[in-house]
CSV table of C-alpha atoms and ligand atoms in Angstrom, one decimal:
chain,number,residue,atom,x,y,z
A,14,UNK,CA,132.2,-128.0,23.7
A,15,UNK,CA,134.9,-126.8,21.7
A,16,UNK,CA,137.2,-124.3,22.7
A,17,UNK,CA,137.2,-122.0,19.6
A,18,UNK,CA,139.4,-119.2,18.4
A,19,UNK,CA,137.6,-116.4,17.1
A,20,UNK,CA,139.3,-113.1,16.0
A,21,UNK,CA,138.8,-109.3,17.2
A,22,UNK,CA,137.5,-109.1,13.3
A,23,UNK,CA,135.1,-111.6,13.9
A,24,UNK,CA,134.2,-110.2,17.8
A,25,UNK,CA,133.9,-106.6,15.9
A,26,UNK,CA,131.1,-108.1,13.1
A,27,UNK,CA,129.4,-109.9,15.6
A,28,UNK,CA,128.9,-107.5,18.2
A,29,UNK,CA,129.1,-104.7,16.1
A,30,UNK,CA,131.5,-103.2,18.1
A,31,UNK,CA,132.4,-99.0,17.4
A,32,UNK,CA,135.1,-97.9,19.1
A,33,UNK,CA,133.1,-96.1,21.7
A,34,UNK,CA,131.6,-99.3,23.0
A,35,UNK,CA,135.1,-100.2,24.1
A,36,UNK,CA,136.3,-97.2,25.6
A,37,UNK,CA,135.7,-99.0,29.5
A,38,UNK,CA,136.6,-101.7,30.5
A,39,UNK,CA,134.9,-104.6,28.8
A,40,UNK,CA,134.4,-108.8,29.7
A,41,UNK,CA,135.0,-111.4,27.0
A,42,UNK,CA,132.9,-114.3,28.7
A,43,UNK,CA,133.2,-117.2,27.5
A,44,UNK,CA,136.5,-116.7,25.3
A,45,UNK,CA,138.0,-119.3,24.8
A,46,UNK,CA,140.8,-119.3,22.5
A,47,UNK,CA,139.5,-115.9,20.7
A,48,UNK,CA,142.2,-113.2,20.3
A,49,UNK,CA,139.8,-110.5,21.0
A,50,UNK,CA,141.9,-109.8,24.1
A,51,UNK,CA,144.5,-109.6,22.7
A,52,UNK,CA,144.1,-107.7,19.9
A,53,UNK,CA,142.3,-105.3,21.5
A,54,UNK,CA,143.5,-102.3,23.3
A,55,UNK,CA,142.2,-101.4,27.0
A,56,UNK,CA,141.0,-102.9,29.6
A,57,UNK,CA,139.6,-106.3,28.9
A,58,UNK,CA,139.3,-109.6,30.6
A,59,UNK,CA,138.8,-113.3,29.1
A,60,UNK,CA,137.0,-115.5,31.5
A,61,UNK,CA,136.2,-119.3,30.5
A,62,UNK,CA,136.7,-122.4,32.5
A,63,UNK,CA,139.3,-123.6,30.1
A,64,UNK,CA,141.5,-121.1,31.3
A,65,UNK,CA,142.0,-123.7,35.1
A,66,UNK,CA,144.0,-126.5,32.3
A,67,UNK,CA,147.7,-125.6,31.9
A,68,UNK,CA,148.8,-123.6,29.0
A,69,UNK,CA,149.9,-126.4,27.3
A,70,UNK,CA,146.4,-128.4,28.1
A,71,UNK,CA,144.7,-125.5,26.9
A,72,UNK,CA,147.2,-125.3,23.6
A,73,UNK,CA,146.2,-128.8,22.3
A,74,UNK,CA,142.9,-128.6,22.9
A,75,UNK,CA,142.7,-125.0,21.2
A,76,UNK,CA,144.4,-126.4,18.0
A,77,UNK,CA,142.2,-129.4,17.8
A,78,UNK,CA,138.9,-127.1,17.7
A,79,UNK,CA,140.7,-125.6,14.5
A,80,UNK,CA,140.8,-129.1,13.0
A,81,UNK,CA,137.4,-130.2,14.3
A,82,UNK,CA,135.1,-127.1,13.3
A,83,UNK,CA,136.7,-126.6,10.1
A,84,UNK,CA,135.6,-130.9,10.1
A,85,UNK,CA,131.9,-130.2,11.2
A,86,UNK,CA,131.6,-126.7,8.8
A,87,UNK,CA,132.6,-129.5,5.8
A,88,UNK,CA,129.8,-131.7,6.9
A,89,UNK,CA,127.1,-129.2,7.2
A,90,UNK,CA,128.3,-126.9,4.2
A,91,UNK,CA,124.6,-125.8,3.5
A,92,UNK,CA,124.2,-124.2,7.2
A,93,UNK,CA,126.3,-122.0,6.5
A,94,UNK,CA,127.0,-118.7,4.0
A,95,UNK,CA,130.4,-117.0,2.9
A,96,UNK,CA,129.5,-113.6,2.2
A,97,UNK,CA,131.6,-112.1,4.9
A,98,UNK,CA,134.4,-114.4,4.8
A,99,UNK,CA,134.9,-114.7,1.4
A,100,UNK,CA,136.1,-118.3,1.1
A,101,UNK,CA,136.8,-121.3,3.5
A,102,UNK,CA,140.2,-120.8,3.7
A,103,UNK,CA,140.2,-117.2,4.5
A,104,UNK,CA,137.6,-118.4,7.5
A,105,UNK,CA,140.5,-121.2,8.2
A,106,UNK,CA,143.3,-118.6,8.0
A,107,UNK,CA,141.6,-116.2,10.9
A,108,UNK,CA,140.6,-119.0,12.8
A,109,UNK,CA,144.6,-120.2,13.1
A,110,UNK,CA,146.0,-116.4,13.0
A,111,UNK,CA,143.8,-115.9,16.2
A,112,UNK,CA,144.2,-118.7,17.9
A,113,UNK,CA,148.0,-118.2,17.8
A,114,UNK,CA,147.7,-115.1,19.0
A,115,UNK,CA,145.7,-115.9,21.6
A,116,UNK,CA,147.8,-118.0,23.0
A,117,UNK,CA,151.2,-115.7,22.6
A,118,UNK,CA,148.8,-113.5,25.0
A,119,UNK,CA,147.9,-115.8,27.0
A,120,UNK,CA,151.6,-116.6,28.3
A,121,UNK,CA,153.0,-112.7,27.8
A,122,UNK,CA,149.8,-111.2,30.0
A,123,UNK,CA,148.1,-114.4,32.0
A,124,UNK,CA,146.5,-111.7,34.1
A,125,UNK,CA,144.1,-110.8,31.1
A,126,UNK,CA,142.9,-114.4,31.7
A,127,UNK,CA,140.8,-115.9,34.5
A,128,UNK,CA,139.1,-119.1,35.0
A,129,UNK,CA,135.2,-118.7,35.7
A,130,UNK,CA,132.1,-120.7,34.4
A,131,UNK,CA,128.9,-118.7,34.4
A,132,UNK,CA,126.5,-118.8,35.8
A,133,UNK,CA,129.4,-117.8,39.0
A,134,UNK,CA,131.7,-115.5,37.7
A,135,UNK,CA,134.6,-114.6,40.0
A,136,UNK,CA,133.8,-110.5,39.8
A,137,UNK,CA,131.9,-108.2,41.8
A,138,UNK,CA,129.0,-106.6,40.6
A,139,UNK,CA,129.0,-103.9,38.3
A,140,UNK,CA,132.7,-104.0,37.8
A,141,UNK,CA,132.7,-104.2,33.9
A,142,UNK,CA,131.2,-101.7,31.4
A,143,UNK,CA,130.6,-104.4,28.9
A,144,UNK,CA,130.0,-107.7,28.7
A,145,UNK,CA,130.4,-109.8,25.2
A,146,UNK,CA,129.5,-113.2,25.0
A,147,UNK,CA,130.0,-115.3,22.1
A,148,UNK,CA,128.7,-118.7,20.9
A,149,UNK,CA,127.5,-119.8,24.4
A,150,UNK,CA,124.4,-118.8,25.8
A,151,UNK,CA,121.1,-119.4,23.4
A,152,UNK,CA,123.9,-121.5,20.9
A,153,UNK,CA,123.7,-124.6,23.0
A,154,UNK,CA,120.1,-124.3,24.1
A,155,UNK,CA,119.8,-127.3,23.0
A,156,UNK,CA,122.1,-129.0,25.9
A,157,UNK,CA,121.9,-126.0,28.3
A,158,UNK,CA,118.4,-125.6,29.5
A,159,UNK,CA,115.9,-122.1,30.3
A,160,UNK,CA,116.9,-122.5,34.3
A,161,UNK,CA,120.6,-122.5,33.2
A,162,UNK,CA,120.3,-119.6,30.8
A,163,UNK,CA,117.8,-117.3,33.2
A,164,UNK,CA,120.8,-117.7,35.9
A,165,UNK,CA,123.7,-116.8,33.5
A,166,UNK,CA,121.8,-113.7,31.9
A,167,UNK,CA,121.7,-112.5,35.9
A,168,UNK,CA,125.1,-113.3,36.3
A,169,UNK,CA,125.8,-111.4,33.4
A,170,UNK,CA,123.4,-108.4,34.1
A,171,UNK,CA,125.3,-108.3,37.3
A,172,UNK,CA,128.6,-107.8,36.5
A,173,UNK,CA,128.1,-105.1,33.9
A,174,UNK,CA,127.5,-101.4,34.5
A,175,UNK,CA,126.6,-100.4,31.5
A,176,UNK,CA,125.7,-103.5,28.8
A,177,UNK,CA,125.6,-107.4,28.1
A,178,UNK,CA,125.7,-108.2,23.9
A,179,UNK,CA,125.1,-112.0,23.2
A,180,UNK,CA,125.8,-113.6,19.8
A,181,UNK,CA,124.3,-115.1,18.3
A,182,UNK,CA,120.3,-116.1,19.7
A,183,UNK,CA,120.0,-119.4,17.5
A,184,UNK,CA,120.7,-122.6,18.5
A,185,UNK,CA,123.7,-124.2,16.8
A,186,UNK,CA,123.7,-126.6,14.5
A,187,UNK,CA,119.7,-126.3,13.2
A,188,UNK,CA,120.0,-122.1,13.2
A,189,UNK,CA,116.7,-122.6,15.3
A,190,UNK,CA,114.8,-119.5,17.4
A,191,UNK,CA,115.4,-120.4,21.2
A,192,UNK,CA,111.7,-121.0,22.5
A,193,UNK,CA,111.8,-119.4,25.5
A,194,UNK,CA,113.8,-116.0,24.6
A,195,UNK,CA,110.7,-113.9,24.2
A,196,UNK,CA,110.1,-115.3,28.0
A,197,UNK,CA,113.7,-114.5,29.2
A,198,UNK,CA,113.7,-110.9,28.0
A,199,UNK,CA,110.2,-109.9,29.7
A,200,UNK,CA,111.9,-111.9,32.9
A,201,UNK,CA,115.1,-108.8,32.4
A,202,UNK,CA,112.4,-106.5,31.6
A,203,UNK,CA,110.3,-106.9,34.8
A,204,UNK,CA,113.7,-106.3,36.8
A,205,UNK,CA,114.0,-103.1,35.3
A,206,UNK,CA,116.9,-104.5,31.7
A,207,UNK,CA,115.6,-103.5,28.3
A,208,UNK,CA,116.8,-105.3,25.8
A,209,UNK,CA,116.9,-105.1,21.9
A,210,UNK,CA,117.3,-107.5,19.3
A,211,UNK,CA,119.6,-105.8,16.7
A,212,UNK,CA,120.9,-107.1,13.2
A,213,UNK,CA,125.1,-107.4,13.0
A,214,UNK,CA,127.1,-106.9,10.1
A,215,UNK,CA,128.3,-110.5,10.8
A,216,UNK,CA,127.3,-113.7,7.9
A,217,UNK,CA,127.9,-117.3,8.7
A,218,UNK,CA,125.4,-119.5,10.4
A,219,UNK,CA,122.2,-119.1,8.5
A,220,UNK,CA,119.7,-117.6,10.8
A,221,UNK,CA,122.4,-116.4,13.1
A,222,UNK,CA,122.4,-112.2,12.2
A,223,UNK,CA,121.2,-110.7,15.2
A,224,UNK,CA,122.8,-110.1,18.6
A,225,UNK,CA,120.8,-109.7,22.2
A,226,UNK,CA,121.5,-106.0,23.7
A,227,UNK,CA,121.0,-106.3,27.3
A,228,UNK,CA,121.1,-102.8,29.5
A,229,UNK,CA,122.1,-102.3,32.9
A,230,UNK,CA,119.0,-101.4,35.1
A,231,UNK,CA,119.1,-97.7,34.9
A,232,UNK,CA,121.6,-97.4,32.2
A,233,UNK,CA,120.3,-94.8,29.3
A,234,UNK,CA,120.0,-96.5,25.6
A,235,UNK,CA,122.0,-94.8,23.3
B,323,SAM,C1,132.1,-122.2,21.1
B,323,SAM,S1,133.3,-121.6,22.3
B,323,SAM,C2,133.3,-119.8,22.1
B,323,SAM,C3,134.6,-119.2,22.4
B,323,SAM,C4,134.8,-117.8,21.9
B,323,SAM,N1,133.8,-116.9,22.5
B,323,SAM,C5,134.7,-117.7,20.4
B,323,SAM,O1,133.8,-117.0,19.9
B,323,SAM,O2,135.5,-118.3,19.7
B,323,SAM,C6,132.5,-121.9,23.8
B,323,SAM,C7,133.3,-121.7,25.1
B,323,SAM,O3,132.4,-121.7,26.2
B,323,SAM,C8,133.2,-122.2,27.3
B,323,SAM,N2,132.2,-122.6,28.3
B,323,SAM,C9,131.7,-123.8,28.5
B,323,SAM,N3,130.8,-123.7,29.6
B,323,SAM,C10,130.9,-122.5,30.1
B,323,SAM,C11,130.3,-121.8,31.2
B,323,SAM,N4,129.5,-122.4,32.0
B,323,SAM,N5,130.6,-120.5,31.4
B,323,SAM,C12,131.5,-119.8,30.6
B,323,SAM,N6,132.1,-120.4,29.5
B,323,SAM,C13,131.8,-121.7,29.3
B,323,SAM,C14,134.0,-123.3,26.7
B,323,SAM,O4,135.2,-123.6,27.5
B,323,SAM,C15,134.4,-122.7,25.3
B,323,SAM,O5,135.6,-122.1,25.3
């Protein structure tokens, strides 16, 4: 899996993200090589197992997923739309201004990020109000099965008070619906988690426009 570098632009689209959603503290899991962190102010914490290779480990591998997605985006061109980006250079361009970034952060506050691999996550319950999750869960349905996703949706459930918001809930690659999403939800729904499925003002994998929004048990919707 490639560890990718999306920006807090890209993070804001996706998860559609107002600035009241980040007024508490808030969990970027997976991140990656994403800048979100570190563009954003507050109290927020990047967990992917990545983060347990040096920084210079993690450096290499973070510029070669520039090279390679930018490879596999020319191969599929027709999965893929350009309204929001404009062209693929300006996707290029925020791809490599983030990942820089990223990793400037990464070595001036190291304490923003923490090695973890869900479905354990090394925090206590409830100790985040908001929980973002990008390209991971329901994107690589096809290699990581229902078991695998019903325990990382608990783990994620568990660690935020308030929210979990999952983009995007097609597989990669074929766009796909994930088949047993309908049957995941009414699992989170039986333990007291509504969920929503809710369009973004994200464009770029066809199919892939609408983000999960997961509540806390007891948490109000707004
Ligand atoms: C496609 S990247 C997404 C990174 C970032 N969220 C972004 O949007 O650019 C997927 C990330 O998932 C991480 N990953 C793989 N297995 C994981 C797991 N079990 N738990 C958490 N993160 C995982 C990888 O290390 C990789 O950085």
């Amino acid at each position: 899996m490639l560890v990718t570098s999306r920006s807090g632009a890209e993070y804001r689209a996706m998860f559609d993200l107002a600035p009241d959603d980040l007024t508490g503290s808030v969990l970027d899991c997976c991140a990656g090589g994403s800048s979100f962190a570190a563009e954003t102010d507050g109290r927020i914490l990047a967990v992917d197992p990545a983060y347990a290779m040096g920084r210079e480990e993690l450096a290499v591998r973070v510029r070669m997923a520039l090279h390679e997605g930018d490879r596999m985006i020319d191969r599929n061109a027709d999965r893929f739309e350009w309204g929001w980006y404009g062209t693929p250079g300006r996707r290029a361009d925020m791809r490599r201004a983030a990942a820089e970034l990223f990793l400037a952060d990464l070595k001036g506050r190291p304490e923003r990020y923490v090695a973890g691999a869900l479905p354990h996550l090394p925090l206590s319950s409830g100790s985040v109000d908001l929980v973002l999750c990008s390209h991971l869960l329901f994107t690589w349905a096809d290699r990581l099965d229902e078991h695998w996703h019903r325990r990382a949706l608990a783990e994620l459930v568990r660690v935020a008070r308030r929210e979990v918001r999952i983009f995007p809930v097609v597989v990669q690659g074929t766009g796909e619906p994930v088949g047993f999403l309908d049957a995941l939800r009414a699992e989170l729904r039986a333990l007291g988690h509504n969920s929503q499925l809710r369009d973004v003002p994200y464009r770029f994998q066809r199919g892939g426009i609408q983000m999960l929004r997961i509540e806390a048990a007891g948490h109000r919707r707004r």
